[in-house]
Short mmCIF file of C-alpha atoms in Angstrom, two decimals:
data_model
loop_
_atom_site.label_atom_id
_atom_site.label_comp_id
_atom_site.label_asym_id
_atom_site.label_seq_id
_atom_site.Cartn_x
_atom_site.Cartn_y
_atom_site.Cartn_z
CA UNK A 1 82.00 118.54 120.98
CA UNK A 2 81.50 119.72 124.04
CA UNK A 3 79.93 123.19 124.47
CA UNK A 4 80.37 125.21 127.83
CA UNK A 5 83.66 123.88 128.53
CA UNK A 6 84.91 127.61 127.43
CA UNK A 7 83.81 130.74 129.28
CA UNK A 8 82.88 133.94 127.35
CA UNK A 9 86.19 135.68 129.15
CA UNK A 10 88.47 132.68 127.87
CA UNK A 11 86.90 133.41 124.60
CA UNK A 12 88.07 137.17 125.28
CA UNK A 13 91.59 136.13 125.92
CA UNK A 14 92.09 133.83 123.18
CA UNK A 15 91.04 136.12 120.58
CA UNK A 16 92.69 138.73 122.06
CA UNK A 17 95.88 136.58 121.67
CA UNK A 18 95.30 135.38 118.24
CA UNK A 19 94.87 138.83 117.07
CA UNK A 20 97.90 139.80 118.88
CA UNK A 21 100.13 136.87 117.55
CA UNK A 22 99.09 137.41 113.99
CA UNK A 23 102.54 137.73 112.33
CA UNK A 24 101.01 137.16 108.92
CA UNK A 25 98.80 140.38 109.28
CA UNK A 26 98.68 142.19 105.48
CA UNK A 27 96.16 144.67 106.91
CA UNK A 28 98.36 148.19 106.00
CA UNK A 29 99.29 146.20 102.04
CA UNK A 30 95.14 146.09 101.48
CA UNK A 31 93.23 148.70 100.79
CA UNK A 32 89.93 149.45 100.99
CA UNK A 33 87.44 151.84 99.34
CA UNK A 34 83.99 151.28 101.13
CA UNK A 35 81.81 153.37 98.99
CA UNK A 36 78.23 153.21 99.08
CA UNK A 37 75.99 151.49 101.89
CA UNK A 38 74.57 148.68 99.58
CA UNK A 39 70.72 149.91 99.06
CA UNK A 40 67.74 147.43 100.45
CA UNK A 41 66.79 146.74 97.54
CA UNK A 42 69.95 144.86 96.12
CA UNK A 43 71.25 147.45 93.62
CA UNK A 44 74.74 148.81 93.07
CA UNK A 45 75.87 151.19 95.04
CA UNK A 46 80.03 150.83 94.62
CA UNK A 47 81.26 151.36 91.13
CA UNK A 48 84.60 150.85 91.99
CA UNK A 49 86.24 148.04 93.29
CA UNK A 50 86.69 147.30 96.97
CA UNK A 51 90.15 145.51 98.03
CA UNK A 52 93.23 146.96 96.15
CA UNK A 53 95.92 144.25 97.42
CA UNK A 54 99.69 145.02 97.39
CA UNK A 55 101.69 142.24 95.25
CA UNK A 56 103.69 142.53 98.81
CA UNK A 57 101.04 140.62 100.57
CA UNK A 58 102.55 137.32 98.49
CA UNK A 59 105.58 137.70 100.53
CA UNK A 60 103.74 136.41 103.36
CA UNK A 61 104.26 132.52 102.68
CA UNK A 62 100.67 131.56 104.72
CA UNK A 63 99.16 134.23 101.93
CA UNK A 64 101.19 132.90 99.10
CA UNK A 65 100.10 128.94 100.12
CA UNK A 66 96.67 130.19 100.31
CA UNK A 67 96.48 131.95 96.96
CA UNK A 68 97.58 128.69 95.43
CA UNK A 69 94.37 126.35 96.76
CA UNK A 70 92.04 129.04 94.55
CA UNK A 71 91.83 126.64 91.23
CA UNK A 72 91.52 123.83 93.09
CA UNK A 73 87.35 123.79 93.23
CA UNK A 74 84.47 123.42 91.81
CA UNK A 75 82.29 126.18 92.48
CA UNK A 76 78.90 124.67 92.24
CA UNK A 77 78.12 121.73 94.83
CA UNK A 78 76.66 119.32 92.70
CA UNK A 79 79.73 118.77 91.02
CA UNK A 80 82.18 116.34 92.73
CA UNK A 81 85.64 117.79 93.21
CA UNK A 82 88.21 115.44 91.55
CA UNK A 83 91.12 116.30 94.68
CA UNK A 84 94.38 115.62 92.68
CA UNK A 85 97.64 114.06 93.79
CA UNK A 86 99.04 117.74 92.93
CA UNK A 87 96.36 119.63 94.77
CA UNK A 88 96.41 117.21 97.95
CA UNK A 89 100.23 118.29 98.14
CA UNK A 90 99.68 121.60 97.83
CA UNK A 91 97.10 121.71 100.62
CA UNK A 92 99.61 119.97 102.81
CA UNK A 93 101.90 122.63 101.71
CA UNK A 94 99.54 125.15 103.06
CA UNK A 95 99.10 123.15 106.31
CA UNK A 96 103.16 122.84 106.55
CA UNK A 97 102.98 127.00 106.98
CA UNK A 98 100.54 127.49 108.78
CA UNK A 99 101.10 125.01 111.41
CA UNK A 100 104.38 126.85 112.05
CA UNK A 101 102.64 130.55 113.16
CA UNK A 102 102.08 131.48 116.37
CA UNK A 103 98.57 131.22 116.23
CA UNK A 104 98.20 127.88 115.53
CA UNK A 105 100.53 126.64 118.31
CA UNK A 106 98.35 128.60 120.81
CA UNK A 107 94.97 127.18 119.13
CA UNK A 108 96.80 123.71 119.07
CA UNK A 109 97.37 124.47 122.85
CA UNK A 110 94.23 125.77 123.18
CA UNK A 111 92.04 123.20 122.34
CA UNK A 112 94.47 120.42 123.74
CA UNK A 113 93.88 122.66 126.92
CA UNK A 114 90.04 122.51 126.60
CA UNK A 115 89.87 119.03 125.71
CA UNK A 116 88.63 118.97 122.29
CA UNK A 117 91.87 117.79 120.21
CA UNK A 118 94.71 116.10 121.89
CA UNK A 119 97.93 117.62 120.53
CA UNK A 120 99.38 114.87 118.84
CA UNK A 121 96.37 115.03 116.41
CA UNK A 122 95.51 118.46 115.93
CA UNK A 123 97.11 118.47 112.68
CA UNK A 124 95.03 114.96 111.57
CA UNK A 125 91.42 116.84 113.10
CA UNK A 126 91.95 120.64 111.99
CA UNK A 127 92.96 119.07 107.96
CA UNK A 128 89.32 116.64 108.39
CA UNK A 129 87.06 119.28 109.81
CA UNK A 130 88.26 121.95 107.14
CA UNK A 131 89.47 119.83 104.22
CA UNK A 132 87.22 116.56 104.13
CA UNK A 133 84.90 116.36 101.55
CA UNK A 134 81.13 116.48 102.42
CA UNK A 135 77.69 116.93 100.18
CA UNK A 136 75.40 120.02 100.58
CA UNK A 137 73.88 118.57 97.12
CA UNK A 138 72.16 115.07 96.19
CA UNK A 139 74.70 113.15 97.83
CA UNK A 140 77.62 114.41 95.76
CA UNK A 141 81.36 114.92 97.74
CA UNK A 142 81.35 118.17 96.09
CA UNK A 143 82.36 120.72 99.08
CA UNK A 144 84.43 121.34 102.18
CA UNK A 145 84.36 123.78 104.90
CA UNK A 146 87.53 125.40 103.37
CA UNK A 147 85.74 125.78 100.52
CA UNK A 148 82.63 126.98 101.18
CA UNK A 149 84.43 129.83 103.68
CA UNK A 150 87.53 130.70 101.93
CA UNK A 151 86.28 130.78 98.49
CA UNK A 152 82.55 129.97 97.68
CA UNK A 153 80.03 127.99 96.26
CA UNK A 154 77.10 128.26 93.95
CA UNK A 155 74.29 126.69 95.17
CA UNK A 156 70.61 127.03 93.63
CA UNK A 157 71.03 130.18 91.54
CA UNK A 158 73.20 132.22 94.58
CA UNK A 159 76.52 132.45 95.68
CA UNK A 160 76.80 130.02 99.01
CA UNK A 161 79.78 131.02 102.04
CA UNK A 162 82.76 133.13 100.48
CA UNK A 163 83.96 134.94 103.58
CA UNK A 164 87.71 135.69 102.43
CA UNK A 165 88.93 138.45 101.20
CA UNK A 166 91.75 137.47 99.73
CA UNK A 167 89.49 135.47 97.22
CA UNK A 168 87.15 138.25 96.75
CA UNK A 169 90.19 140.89 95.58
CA UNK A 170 91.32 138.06 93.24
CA UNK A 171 87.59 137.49 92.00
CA UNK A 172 87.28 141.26 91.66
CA UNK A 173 90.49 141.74 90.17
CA UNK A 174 89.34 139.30 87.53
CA UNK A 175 85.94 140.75 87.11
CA UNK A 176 84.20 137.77 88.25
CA UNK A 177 83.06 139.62 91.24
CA UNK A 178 80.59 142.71 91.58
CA UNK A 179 81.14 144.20 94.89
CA UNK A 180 77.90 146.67 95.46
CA UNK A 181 78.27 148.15 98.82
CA UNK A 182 78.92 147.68 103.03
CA UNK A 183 76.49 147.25 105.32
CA UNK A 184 78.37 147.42 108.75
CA UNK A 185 81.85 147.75 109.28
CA UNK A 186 83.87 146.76 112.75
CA UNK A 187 87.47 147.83 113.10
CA UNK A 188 89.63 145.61 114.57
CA UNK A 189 91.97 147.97 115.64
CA UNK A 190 95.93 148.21 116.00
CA UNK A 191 95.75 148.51 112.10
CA UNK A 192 95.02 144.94 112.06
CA UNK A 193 92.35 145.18 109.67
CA UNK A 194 88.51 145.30 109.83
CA UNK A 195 85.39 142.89 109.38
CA UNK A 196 82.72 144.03 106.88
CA UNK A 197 79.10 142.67 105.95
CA UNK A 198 78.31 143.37 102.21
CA UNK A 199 76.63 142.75 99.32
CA UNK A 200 78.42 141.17 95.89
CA UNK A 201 77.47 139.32 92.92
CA UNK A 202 80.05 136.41 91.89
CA UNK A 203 79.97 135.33 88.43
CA UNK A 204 76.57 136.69 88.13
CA UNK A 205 74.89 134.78 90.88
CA UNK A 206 73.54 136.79 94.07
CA UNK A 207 74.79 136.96 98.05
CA UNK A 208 72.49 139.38 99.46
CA UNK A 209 74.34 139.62 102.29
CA UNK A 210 77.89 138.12 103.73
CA UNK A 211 80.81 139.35 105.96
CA UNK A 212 84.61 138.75 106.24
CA UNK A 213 87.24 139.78 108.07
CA UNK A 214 90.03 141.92 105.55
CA UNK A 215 93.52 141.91 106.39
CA UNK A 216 94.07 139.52 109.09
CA UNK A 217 96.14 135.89 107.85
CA UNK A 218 94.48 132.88 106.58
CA UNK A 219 95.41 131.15 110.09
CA UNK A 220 93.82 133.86 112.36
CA UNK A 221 90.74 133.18 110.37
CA UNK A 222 90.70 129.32 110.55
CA UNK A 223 91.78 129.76 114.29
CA UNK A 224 89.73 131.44 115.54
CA UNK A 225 86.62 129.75 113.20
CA UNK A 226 87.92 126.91 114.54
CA UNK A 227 87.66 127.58 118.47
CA UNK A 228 84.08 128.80 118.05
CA UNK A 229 82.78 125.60 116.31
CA UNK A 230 84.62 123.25 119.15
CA UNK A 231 83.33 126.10 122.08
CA UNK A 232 79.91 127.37 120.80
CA UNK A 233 79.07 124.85 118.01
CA UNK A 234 76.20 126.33 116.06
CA UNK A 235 75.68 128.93 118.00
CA UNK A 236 76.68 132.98 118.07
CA UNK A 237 80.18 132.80 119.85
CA UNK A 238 81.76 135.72 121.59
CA UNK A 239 84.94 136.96 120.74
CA UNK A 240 87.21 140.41 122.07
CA UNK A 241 89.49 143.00 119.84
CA UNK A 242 91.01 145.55 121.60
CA UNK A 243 88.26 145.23 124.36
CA UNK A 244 85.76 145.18 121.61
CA UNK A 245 83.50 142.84 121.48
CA UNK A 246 82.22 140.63 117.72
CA UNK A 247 80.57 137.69 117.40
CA UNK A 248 81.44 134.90 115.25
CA UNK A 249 78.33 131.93 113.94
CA UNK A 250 79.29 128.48 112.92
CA UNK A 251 77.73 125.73 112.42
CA UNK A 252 78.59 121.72 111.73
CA UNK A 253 77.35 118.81 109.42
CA UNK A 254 77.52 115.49 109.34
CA UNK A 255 78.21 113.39 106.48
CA UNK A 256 78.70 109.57 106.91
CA UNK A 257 78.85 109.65 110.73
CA UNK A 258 81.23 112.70 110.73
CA UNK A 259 80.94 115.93 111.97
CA UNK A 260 82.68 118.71 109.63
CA UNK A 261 82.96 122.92 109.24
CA UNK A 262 79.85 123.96 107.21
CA UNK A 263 80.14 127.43 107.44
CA UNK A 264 82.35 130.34 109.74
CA UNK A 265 81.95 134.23 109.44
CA UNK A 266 81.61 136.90 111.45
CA UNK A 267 78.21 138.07 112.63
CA UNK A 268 78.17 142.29 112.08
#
C-alpha cells in the first residue's frame, strides 16, 4: 500500500460518486426509531427496537446475496470456520452482483487509477482482502474482514466489529440483539440514509460503543471501506456527502505474510 497517492479532495469526489451511484440504496424501505441517547454508564435507554426493514429491501439482489452469507460464521474467533463448498459458492454469488453495480466499476477504476489493484485482478484482491481467512485468536483461521465488519465477532467476553445494519435488524429481529441507544448521528443526505454510533448487546455480550452506516448497499460500504484502507491505511480517512464531511478508520493485519481488512467503520 501506498499511502498519499490520494488527495483529501479525490477522497471528496469519490465518495461523493459512490454515494451518488448507489443504485442498491434501501434507505426510504428502513426505518429507524433512535430513541434514547445511550446513558454513560452502559444502561438501556431504547426499549424498542431500532431498524424496522421492509421485506422490499430483498428485492435488491446485492441485499438478498448479502442476507444469505449471515449463517455462514462462527461468531467467536477461536473457533475455525469450516468454509463449505456451498458457502464458497454462495460468496461468489455475492461477488457475481456486486461486481456488476456501478460502484464497484468506479472503485475497480479507481484503484486501477491510483495504482493499488490492476483491473484485471480487482476481483482476485477485493475477494482476499475481505474474504481470506486470518486469526485474531491463538493462531486459529477463525475470522475475515467480512466478517468481523458485516456481521461480528465475540472476542473475550464482548462483541468484536459488527458495523452492518442489515445484520443488526436481522439480529434484533431475532432477539439476539439489544439495541440501547445513539450516540451521534450524521445524515447522509438525499434520503440516502444515515451513519450512527451506538451502543448494543449481541447475544448477551457487550459493544460499548460502534457505528454503521443504515441504508446505503452492501457495495457502497465495502467500496468505500475499501478505498480508505488502500489510501489512508490505518489511519482516519476523509470522506464528502453532500459537501459534508465523515471520516472513515481502518486498519490492516497480516497473517502469513499477507496483509488483510481487520476492521472498517465510520468514525462519528
Amino acid at each position: 500500500m501506498f499511502a498519499g497517492k490520494v488527495t483529501d479532495a479525490e477522497l471528496a469526489a469519490i465518495s461523493e460518486d459512490l454515494l451518488s451511484l448507489d443504485i442498491n440504496n434501501v434507505s426510504p424501505l428502513v426505518g429507524i426509531n433512535l430513541q434514547g441517547r445511550m446513558p454513560s454508564d452502559g444502561s438501556d435507554n431504547a426499549p424498542n427496537l431500532l431498524l424496522q426493514v421492509n421485506e422490499a429491501v430483498f428485492e435488491k439482489k446485492t441485499i438478498s446475496k448479502l442476507y444469505a452469507l449471515h449463517d455462514n460464521y462462527e461468531a467467536a474467533v477461536e473457533i475455525p470456520e469450516d468454509n463449505t463448498e456451498n458457502e464458497k459458492q454462495e460468496v461468489n454469488d455475492f461477488l457475481d452482483e456486486i461486481m456488476k453495480t456501478p460502484i464497484m466499476q468506479r472503485t475497480k477504476d479507481f484503484l486501477a487509477e491510483k495504482d493499488f489493484i490492476p483491473a484485471i485482478n480487482f476481483r482476485q484482491t477485493f475477494h482476499r482482502l475481505w474474504f481470506g481467512f486470518y486469526s485474531r485468536a491463538k493462531g486459529i483461521a477463525g475470522s475475515s474482514g467480512f466478517e468481523h465488519v458485516f456481521m461480528g465477532e465475540l472476542k473475550n467476553g464482548g462483541v468484536s466489529g459488527f458495523h452492518h445494519w442489515a445484520f443488526f435488524a436481522k439480529e434484533e429481529l431475532n432477539n439476539k440483539l439489544n439495541y440501547k441507544g445513539y450516540v451521534k448521528q450524521f445524515n447522509l443526505g438525499s434520503n440516502k440514509g444515515i451513519v450512527i454510533s451506538e451502543g448494543f448487546a449481541w447475544r448477551n455480550a457487550p459493544k460499548p460503543i460502534s457505528s454503521m452506516f443504515i441504508g446505503t448497499s452492501p457495495e457502497f460500504d465495502l467500496a468505500i471501506y475499501t478505498i480508505c484502507w488502500f489510501a489512508r491505511p490505518n489511519a482516519l480517512c476523509p470522506v464528502v456527502f453532500n459537501g459534508k464531511k465523515l471520516l472513515i478508520q481502518t486498519y490492516d493485519i497480516t497473517y502469513n505474510g499477507e496483509k488483510y481488512i481487520a476492521t472498517a467503520y465510520p468514525d462519528v
